[in-house]
């Protein structure tokens, strides 16, 4: 395997997971300010559906500052709460608290297979990077979770303005990495990670799930070395 092999990892659901997700975190905040707020987490999730930038990967949004990005998202969160019956003032307060709560590293858990697998891949000389549809502060969250030194780069759509599966999200990462001779994409979302990568000319590997559309999969990151040996990357 060439030392110039780059492995791009999705973040959420691939390397780490948040115990709350957007809907549960938002509902918890709404109940902090209005304990009698009756909406269920399913109702919050349904109301939020479709309003995230990664739900419109055909739309690029480069040049948004993190505060602009969060202003748009906070507005979406607030509207969802108001639609579900929360009064405007507590809805504003709950949504304004969302950014710092969602980014609290204590609410995130790195999957147990991740650090041993990354150790092995790095020791084998592979270049590792993150390519995620995520918030602008993802690099800070990644560092806070103990990933310092593992990843050469963290590409998050909240900063690049390009959402997977848009081919530009992948092309941008490869350009920034100096066009590695071989590349792979590893992720838990068959559409955004696997089929998106394949369409951009990068072999995709599905992890932590099954889907007949995925050309390659492994249960978790421990299966990666064998998969990488079994076939050439880009
Ligand atoms: Mg994911």
PDB file of C-alpha atoms and ligand atoms in Angstrom:
ATOM      1  CA  UNK A   1       0.000   0.000   0.000  1.00  0.00           C
ATOM      2  CA  UNK A   2       1.381   3.332  -1.011  1.00  0.00           C
ATOM      3  CA  UNK A   3       2.171   5.749   1.789  1.00  0.00           C
ATOM      4  CA  UNK A   4       0.263   8.345  -0.182  1.00  0.00           C
ATOM      5  CA  UNK A   5      -3.029   6.584   0.447  1.00  0.00           C
ATOM      6  CA  UNK A   6      -5.514   8.942   2.061  1.00  0.00           C
ATOM      7  CA  UNK A   7      -8.491   7.671   4.032  1.00  0.00           C
ATOM      8  CA  UNK A   8     -11.360  10.098   4.473  1.00  0.00           C
ATOM      9  CA  UNK A   9     -13.651   9.441   7.417  1.00  0.00           C
ATOM     10  CA  UNK A  10     -17.120  10.696   8.068  1.00  0.00           C
ATOM     11  CA  UNK A  11     -17.459  11.876  11.677  1.00  0.00           C
ATOM     12  CA  UNK A  12     -20.970  11.565  13.122  1.00  0.00           C
ATOM     13  CA  UNK A  13     -22.069   7.935  13.304  1.00  0.00           C
ATOM     14  CA  UNK A  14     -18.691   6.766  12.013  1.00  0.00           C
ATOM     15  CA  UNK A  15     -16.077   7.932  14.535  1.00  0.00           C
ATOM     16  CA  UNK A  16     -18.303   9.268  17.305  1.00  0.00           C
ATOM     17  CA  UNK A  17     -21.914   9.738  18.244  1.00  0.00           C
ATOM     18  CA  UNK A  18     -23.881  12.288  20.221  1.00  0.00           C
ATOM     19  CA  UNK A  19     -26.235  10.889  22.814  1.00  0.00           C
ATOM     20  CA  UNK A  20     -28.855  13.456  21.959  1.00  0.00           C
ATOM     21  CA  UNK A  21     -28.735  14.265  18.250  1.00  0.00           C
ATOM     22  CA  UNK A  22     -30.261  17.578  17.208  1.00  0.00           C
ATOM     23  CA  UNK A  23     -33.857  16.744  18.096  1.00  0.00           C
ATOM     24  CA  UNK A  24     -33.215  15.363  21.574  1.00  0.00           C
ATOM     25  CA  UNK A  25     -30.798  18.165  22.473  1.00  0.00           C
ATOM     26  CA  UNK A  26     -33.307  20.784  21.313  1.00  0.00           C
ATOM     27  CA  UNK A  27     -36.181  19.162  23.198  1.00  0.00           C
ATOM     28  CA  UNK A  28     -34.068  19.023  26.372  1.00  0.00           C
ATOM     29  CA  UNK A  29     -33.319  22.738  26.083  1.00  0.00           C
ATOM     30  CA  UNK A  30     -36.983  23.573  25.445  1.00  0.00           C
ATOM     31  CA  UNK A  31     -37.941  21.697  28.609  1.00  0.00           C
ATOM     32  CA  UNK A  32     -35.244  23.515  30.570  1.00  0.00           C
ATOM     33  CA  UNK A  33     -36.917  26.832  29.802  1.00  0.00           C
ATOM     34  CA  UNK A  34     -40.510  25.521  29.687  1.00  0.00           C
ATOM     35  CA  UNK A  35     -40.852  22.284  31.706  1.00  0.00           C
ATOM     36  CA  UNK A  36     -44.428  21.711  30.521  1.00  0.00           C
ATOM     37  CA  UNK A  37     -43.519  21.783  26.801  1.00  0.00           C
ATOM     38  CA  UNK A  38     -45.422  18.692  25.622  1.00  0.00           C
ATOM     39  CA  UNK A  39     -43.798  17.877  22.257  1.00  0.00           C
ATOM     40  CA  UNK A  40     -42.191  14.469  21.789  1.00  0.00           C
ATOM     41  CA  UNK A  41     -38.714  13.909  20.384  1.00  0.00           C
ATOM     42  CA  UNK A  42     -40.326  12.389  17.270  1.00  0.00           C
ATOM     43  CA  UNK A  43     -42.351  15.567  16.741  1.00  0.00           C
ATOM     44  CA  UNK A  44     -39.252  17.725  17.128  1.00  0.00           C
ATOM     45  CA  UNK A  45     -37.349  15.524  14.696  1.00  0.00           C
ATOM     46  CA  UNK A  46     -40.176  15.704  12.140  1.00  0.00           C
ATOM     47  CA  UNK A  47     -40.326  19.481  12.464  1.00  0.00           C
ATOM     48  CA  UNK A  48     -36.559  19.862  11.985  1.00  0.00           C
ATOM     49  CA  UNK A  49     -36.490  17.518   9.003  1.00  0.00           C
ATOM     50  CA  UNK A  50     -35.340  19.111   5.787  1.00  0.00           C
ATOM     51  CA  UNK A  51     -34.000  22.321   7.286  1.00  0.00           C
ATOM     52  CA  UNK A  52     -30.320  21.405   7.579  1.00  0.00           C
ATOM     53  CA  UNK A  53     -27.779  22.406   4.943  1.00  0.00           C
ATOM     54  CA  UNK A  54     -26.920  18.729   4.338  1.00  0.00           C
ATOM     55  CA  UNK A  55     -30.515  18.120   3.269  1.00  0.00           C
ATOM     56  CA  UNK A  56     -29.792  20.292   0.233  1.00  0.00           C
ATOM     57  CA  UNK A  57     -26.363  19.070  -0.927  1.00  0.00           C
ATOM     58  CA  UNK A  58     -26.990  20.573  -4.358  1.00  0.00           C
ATOM     59  CA  UNK A  59     -26.763  24.027  -2.763  1.00  0.00           C
ATOM     60  CA  UNK A  60     -23.243  25.288  -2.011  1.00  0.00           C
ATOM     61  CA  UNK A  61     -22.858  27.864   0.735  1.00  0.00           C
ATOM     62  CA  UNK A  62     -19.196  28.876   0.761  1.00  0.00           C
ATOM     63  CA  UNK A  63     -18.240  32.037   2.572  1.00  0.00           C
ATOM     64  CA  UNK A  64     -20.703  31.736   5.470  1.00  0.00           C
ATOM     65  CA  UNK A  65     -19.013  32.674   8.734  1.00  0.00           C
ATOM     66  CA  UNK A  66     -19.629  30.347  11.692  1.00  0.00           C
ATOM     67  CA  UNK A  67     -21.871  32.984  13.260  1.00  0.00           C
ATOM     68  CA  UNK A  68     -23.859  33.343  10.020  1.00  0.00           C
ATOM     69  CA  UNK A  69     -24.157  29.558   9.840  1.00  0.00           C
ATOM     70  CA  UNK A  70     -25.454  29.375  13.381  1.00  0.00           C
ATOM     71  CA  UNK A  71     -27.798  32.305  12.905  1.00  0.00           C
ATOM     72  CA  UNK A  72     -29.507  30.403  10.096  1.00  0.00           C
ATOM     73  CA  UNK A  73     -29.641  27.171  12.109  1.00  0.00           C
ATOM     74  CA  UNK A  74     -30.797  28.871  15.297  1.00  0.00           C
ATOM     75  CA  UNK A  75     -33.644  30.413  13.321  1.00  0.00           C
ATOM     76  CA  UNK A  76     -34.610  26.977  12.035  1.00  0.00           C
ATOM     77  CA  UNK A  77     -34.544  25.521  15.557  1.00  0.00           C
ATOM     78  CA  UNK A  78     -36.580  28.387  16.949  1.00  0.00           C
ATOM     79  CA  UNK A  79     -39.224  28.124  14.221  1.00  0.00           C
ATOM     80  CA  UNK A  80     -39.580  24.392  14.902  1.00  0.00           C
ATOM     81  CA  UNK A  81     -40.228  25.022  18.598  1.00  0.00           C
ATOM     82  CA  UNK A  82     -42.735  27.787  17.880  1.00  0.00           C
ATOM     83  CA  UNK A  83     -44.550  25.581  15.359  1.00  0.00           C
ATOM     84  CA  UNK A  84     -44.777  22.906  18.059  1.00  0.00           C
ATOM     85  CA  UNK A  85     -46.447  25.376  20.417  1.00  0.00           C
ATOM     86  CA  UNK A  86     -43.629  26.912  22.447  1.00  0.00           C
ATOM     87  CA  UNK A  87     -44.045  30.646  23.003  1.00  0.00           C
ATOM     88  CA  UNK A  88     -41.616  32.883  21.060  1.00  0.00           C
ATOM     89  CA  UNK A  89     -39.596  34.028  24.048  1.00  0.00           C
ATOM     90  CA  UNK A  90     -38.741  30.591  25.506  1.00  0.00           C
ATOM     91  CA  UNK A  91     -38.230  29.297  21.954  1.00  0.00           C
ATOM     92  CA  UNK A  92     -35.618  32.013  21.406  1.00  0.00           C
ATOM     93  CA  UNK A  93     -33.930  31.215  24.687  1.00  0.00           C
ATOM     94  CA  UNK A  94     -33.826  27.455  24.071  1.00  0.00           C
ATOM     95  CA  UNK A  95     -32.521  27.788  20.514  1.00  0.00           C
ATOM     96  CA  UNK A  96     -29.901  30.336  21.576  1.00  0.00           C
ATOM     97  CA  UNK A  97     -28.479  27.775  24.019  1.00  0.00           C
ATOM     98  CA  UNK A  98     -28.249  25.078  21.378  1.00  0.00           C
ATOM     99  CA  UNK A  99     -24.830  25.864  19.909  1.00  0.00           C
ATOM    100  CA  UNK A 100     -22.816  25.459  23.102  1.00  0.00           C
ATOM    101  CA  UNK A 101     -24.879  22.511  24.338  1.00  0.00           C
ATOM    102  CA  UNK A 102     -24.547  20.564  21.100  1.00  0.00           C
ATOM    103  CA  UNK A 103     -20.796  21.113  21.083  1.00  0.00           C
ATOM    104  CA  UNK A 104     -20.245  19.965  24.671  1.00  0.00           C
ATOM    105  CA  UNK A 105     -17.667  17.148  24.279  1.00  0.00           C
ATOM    106  CA  UNK A 106     -19.161  15.403  27.331  1.00  0.00           C
ATOM    107  CA  UNK A 107     -22.209  14.510  25.225  1.00  0.00           C
ATOM    108  CA  UNK A 108     -20.130  12.773  22.560  1.00  0.00           C
ATOM    109  CA  UNK A 109     -18.829   9.224  22.646  1.00  0.00           C
ATOM    110  CA  UNK A 110     -16.054   7.882  20.443  1.00  0.00           C
ATOM    111  CA  UNK A 111     -16.824   4.311  19.320  1.00  0.00           C
ATOM    112  CA  UNK A 112     -14.507   1.866  21.107  1.00  0.00           C
ATOM    113  CA  UNK A 113     -12.976   0.448  17.928  1.00  0.00           C
ATOM    114  CA  UNK A 114     -11.932   3.852  16.604  1.00  0.00           C
ATOM    115  CA  UNK A 115      -8.659   4.736  18.343  1.00  0.00           C
ATOM    116  CA  UNK A 116      -7.108   1.249  17.993  1.00  0.00           C
ATOM    117  CA  UNK A 117      -8.061   1.182  14.308  1.00  0.00           C
ATOM    118  CA  UNK A 118      -6.704   4.682  13.642  1.00  0.00           C
ATOM    119  CA  UNK A 119      -3.488   3.785  15.456  1.00  0.00           C
ATOM    120  CA  UNK A 120      -3.012   0.836  13.145  1.00  0.00           C
ATOM    121  CA  UNK A 121      -3.840   2.755   9.983  1.00  0.00           C
ATOM    122  CA  UNK A 122      -1.491   5.577  10.922  1.00  0.00           C
ATOM    123  CA  UNK A 123       1.281   3.126  11.796  1.00  0.00           C
ATOM    124  CA  UNK A 124       0.807   1.590   8.338  1.00  0.00           C
ATOM    125  CA  UNK A 125       1.591   5.008   6.863  1.00  0.00           C
ATOM    126  CA  UNK A 126      -1.876   6.016   5.731  1.00  0.00           C
ATOM    127  CA  UNK A 127      -2.891   9.652   5.671  1.00  0.00           C
ATOM    128  CA  UNK A 128      -6.094  10.219   7.617  1.00  0.00           C
ATOM    129  CA  UNK A 129      -8.612  13.047   7.287  1.00  0.00           C
ATOM    130  CA  UNK A 130     -12.218  13.776   8.214  1.00  0.00           C
ATOM    131  CA  UNK A 131     -14.799  14.772   5.603  1.00  0.00           C
ATOM    132  CA  UNK A 132     -18.081  15.559   7.311  1.00  0.00           C
ATOM    133  CA  UNK A 133     -21.370  17.342   6.853  1.00  0.00           C
ATOM    134  CA  UNK A 134     -21.215  19.090  10.173  1.00  0.00           C
ATOM    135  CA  UNK A 135     -21.049  22.277  12.195  1.00  0.00           C
ATOM    136  CA  UNK A 136     -18.295  24.895  11.665  1.00  0.00           C
ATOM    137  CA  UNK A 137     -16.701  24.005  15.026  1.00  0.00           C
ATOM    138  CA  UNK A 138     -16.107  20.351  14.146  1.00  0.00           C
ATOM    139  CA  UNK A 139     -12.273  20.727  14.245  1.00  0.00           C
ATOM    140  CA  UNK A 140     -12.516  21.929  17.870  1.00  0.00           C
ATOM    141  CA  UNK A 141     -14.846  19.081  18.818  1.00  0.00           C
ATOM    142  CA  UNK A 142     -12.531  16.551  17.164  1.00  0.00           C
ATOM    143  CA  UNK A 143      -9.585  17.920  19.155  1.00  0.00           C
ATOM    144  CA  UNK A 144     -11.583  17.902  22.405  1.00  0.00           C
ATOM    145  CA  UNK A 145     -12.453  14.232  21.897  1.00  0.00           C
ATOM    146  CA  UNK A 146      -8.773  13.259  21.836  1.00  0.00           C
ATOM    147  CA  UNK A 147      -8.186  13.000  18.093  1.00  0.00           C
ATOM    148  CA  UNK A 148      -5.301  15.467  18.099  1.00  0.00           C
ATOM    149  CA  UNK A 149      -2.506  14.237  15.881  1.00  0.00           C
ATOM    150  CA  UNK A 150      -4.545  11.586  14.097  1.00  0.00           C
ATOM    151  CA  UNK A 151      -5.997  13.662  11.303  1.00  0.00           C
ATOM    152  CA  UNK A 152      -4.102  15.704   8.791  1.00  0.00           C
ATOM    153  CA  UNK A 153      -7.209  17.755   8.070  1.00  0.00           C
ATOM    154  CA  UNK A 154     -10.811  18.119   9.183  1.00  0.00           C
ATOM    155  CA  UNK A 155     -13.109  19.195   6.345  1.00  0.00           C
ATOM    156  CA  UNK A 156     -16.524  20.178   7.658  1.00  0.00           C
ATOM    157  CA  UNK A 157     -19.281  21.468   5.394  1.00  0.00           C
ATOM    158  CA  UNK A 158     -20.036  24.181   7.962  1.00  0.00           C
ATOM    159  CA  UNK A 159     -16.759  25.745   6.827  1.00  0.00           C
ATOM    160  CA  UNK A 160     -16.214  24.530   3.267  1.00  0.00           C
ATOM    161  CA  UNK A 161     -19.806  25.197   2.178  1.00  0.00           C
ATOM    162  CA  UNK A 162     -20.011  21.892   0.279  1.00  0.00           C
ATOM    163  CA  UNK A 163     -22.168  19.009   1.520  1.00  0.00           C
ATOM    164  CA  UNK A 164     -21.685  15.329   0.738  1.00  0.00           C
ATOM    165  CA  UNK A 165     -22.791  13.690  -1.546  1.00  0.00           C
ATOM    166  CA  UNK A 166     -22.074  16.672  -3.774  1.00  0.00           C
ATOM    167  CA  UNK A 167     -18.937  15.703  -5.760  1.00  0.00           C
ATOM    168  CA  UNK A 168     -17.364  19.069  -4.933  1.00  0.00           C
ATOM    169  CA  UNK A 169     -17.183  18.099  -1.246  1.00  0.00           C
ATOM    170  CA  UNK A 170     -14.930  15.167  -2.161  1.00  0.00           C
ATOM    171  CA  UNK A 171     -12.998  17.037  -4.853  1.00  0.00           C
ATOM    172  CA  UNK A 172     -12.217  19.829  -2.428  1.00  0.00           C
ATOM    173  CA  UNK A 173     -10.808  17.397   0.141  1.00  0.00           C
ATOM    174  CA  UNK A 174      -8.610  15.670  -2.444  1.00  0.00           C
ATOM    175  CA  UNK A 175      -7.318  19.010  -3.742  1.00  0.00           C
ATOM    176  CA  UNK A 176      -6.478  20.183  -0.234  1.00  0.00           C
ATOM    177  CA  UNK A 177      -4.655  16.919   0.441  1.00  0.00           C
ATOM    178  CA  UNK A 178      -2.520  17.452  -2.656  1.00  0.00           C
ATOM    179  CA  UNK A 179      -4.301  14.833  -4.787  1.00  0.00           C
ATOM    180  CA  UNK A 180      -3.164  11.620  -3.102  1.00  0.00           C
ATOM    181  CA  UNK A 181      -2.421   8.723  -5.444  1.00  0.00           C
ATOM    182  CA  UNK A 182      -5.069   6.621  -3.704  1.00  0.00           C
ATOM    183  CA  UNK A 183      -8.059   7.585  -1.609  1.00  0.00           C
ATOM    184  CA  UNK A 184     -10.913   5.898   0.211  1.00  0.00           C
ATOM    185  CA  UNK A 185     -14.029   7.197   1.933  1.00  0.00           C
ATOM    186  CA  UNK A 186     -15.366   5.512   5.082  1.00  0.00           C
ATOM    187  CA  UNK A 187     -18.781   6.356   6.516  1.00  0.00           C
ATOM    188  CA  UNK A 188     -22.088   5.199   7.941  1.00  0.00           C
ATOM    189  CA  UNK A 189     -24.358   6.913   5.392  1.00  0.00           C
ATOM    190  CA  UNK A 190     -24.688   4.973   2.169  1.00  0.00           C
ATOM    191  CA  UNK A 191     -25.907   7.949   0.123  1.00  0.00           C
ATOM    192  CA  UNK A 192     -23.724  10.791   1.436  1.00  0.00           C
ATOM    193  CA  UNK A 193     -20.568   8.803   2.161  1.00  0.00           C
ATOM    194  CA  UNK A 194     -20.476   5.707  -0.003  1.00  0.00           C
ATOM    195  CA  UNK A 195     -22.428   6.465  -3.174  1.00  0.00           C
ATOM    196  CA  UNK A 196     -21.283  10.094  -3.070  1.00  0.00           C
ATOM    197  CA  UNK A 197     -17.661   9.034  -2.928  1.00  0.00           C
ATOM    198  CA  UNK A 198     -18.107   6.455  -5.669  1.00  0.00           C
ATOM    199  CA  UNK A 199     -19.656   9.094  -7.939  1.00  0.00           C
ATOM    200  CA  UNK A 200     -16.619  11.283  -7.264  1.00  0.00           C
ATOM    201  CA  UNK A 201     -14.272   8.425  -8.213  1.00  0.00           C
ATOM    202  CA  UNK A 202     -13.370   7.398  -4.665  1.00  0.00           C
ATOM    203  CA  UNK A 203     -14.119   3.879  -3.439  1.00  0.00           C
ATOM    204  CA  UNK A 204     -16.579   4.074  -0.551  1.00  0.00           C
ATOM    205  CA  UNK A 205     -16.772   1.757   2.435  1.00  0.00           C
ATOM    206  CA  UNK A 206     -19.944   1.511   4.530  1.00  0.00           C
ATOM    207  CA  UNK A 207     -19.416   0.972   8.265  1.00  0.00           C
ATOM    208  CA  UNK A 208     -21.809   0.301  11.156  1.00  0.00           C
ATOM    209  CA  UNK A 209     -24.683  -0.676   8.888  1.00  0.00           C
ATOM    210  CA  UNK A 210     -25.788  -2.728   5.934  1.00  0.00           C
ATOM    211  CA  UNK A 211     -27.159  -1.628   2.610  1.00  0.00           C
ATOM    212  CA  UNK A 212     -27.269  -3.571  -0.640  1.00  0.00           C
ATOM    213  CA  UNK A 213     -26.213  -0.455  -2.553  1.00  0.00           C
ATOM    214  CA  UNK A 214     -22.823  -0.333  -0.799  1.00  0.00           C
ATOM    215  CA  UNK A 215     -20.107  -2.060  -2.844  1.00  0.00           C
ATOM    216  CA  UNK A 216     -18.007  -2.634   0.292  1.00  0.00           C
ATOM    217  CA  UNK A 217     -18.787  -2.700   3.947  1.00  0.00           C
ATOM    218  CA  UNK A 218     -17.304  -3.696   7.278  1.00  0.00           C
ATOM    219  CA  UNK A 219     -18.972  -3.897  10.673  1.00  0.00           C
ATOM    220  CA  UNK A 220     -16.615  -1.362  12.226  1.00  0.00           C
ATOM    221  CA  UNK A 221     -13.221   0.222  11.666  1.00  0.00           C
ATOM    222  CA  UNK A 222     -11.340  -2.927  12.697  1.00  0.00           C
ATOM    223  CA  UNK A 223     -12.215  -4.424   9.317  1.00  0.00           C
ATOM    224  CA  UNK A 224     -10.586  -1.635   7.329  1.00  0.00           C
ATOM    225  CA  UNK A 225      -7.004  -2.957   6.945  1.00  0.00           C
ATOM    226  CA  UNK A 226      -8.233  -6.130   5.290  1.00  0.00           C
ATOM    227  CA  UNK A 227     -10.602  -4.213   2.997  1.00  0.00           C
ATOM    228  CA  UNK A 228      -7.839  -1.799   2.002  1.00  0.00           C
ATOM    229  CA  UNK A 229      -5.558  -4.712   1.154  1.00  0.00           C
ATOM    230  CA  UNK A 230      -8.245  -6.372  -0.928  1.00  0.00           C
ATOM    231  CA  UNK A 231      -8.632  -3.687  -3.560  1.00  0.00           C
ATOM    232  CA  UNK A 232      -6.965  -0.656  -5.046  1.00  0.00           C
ATOM    233  CA  UNK A 233      -8.249   2.744  -4.083  1.00  0.00           C
ATOM    234  CA  UNK A 234      -8.635   5.681  -6.363  1.00  0.00           C
TER     235      UNK A 234
HETATM  236 MG1  LIG B   1     -22.456   9.970   9.543  1.00  0.00          MG
END
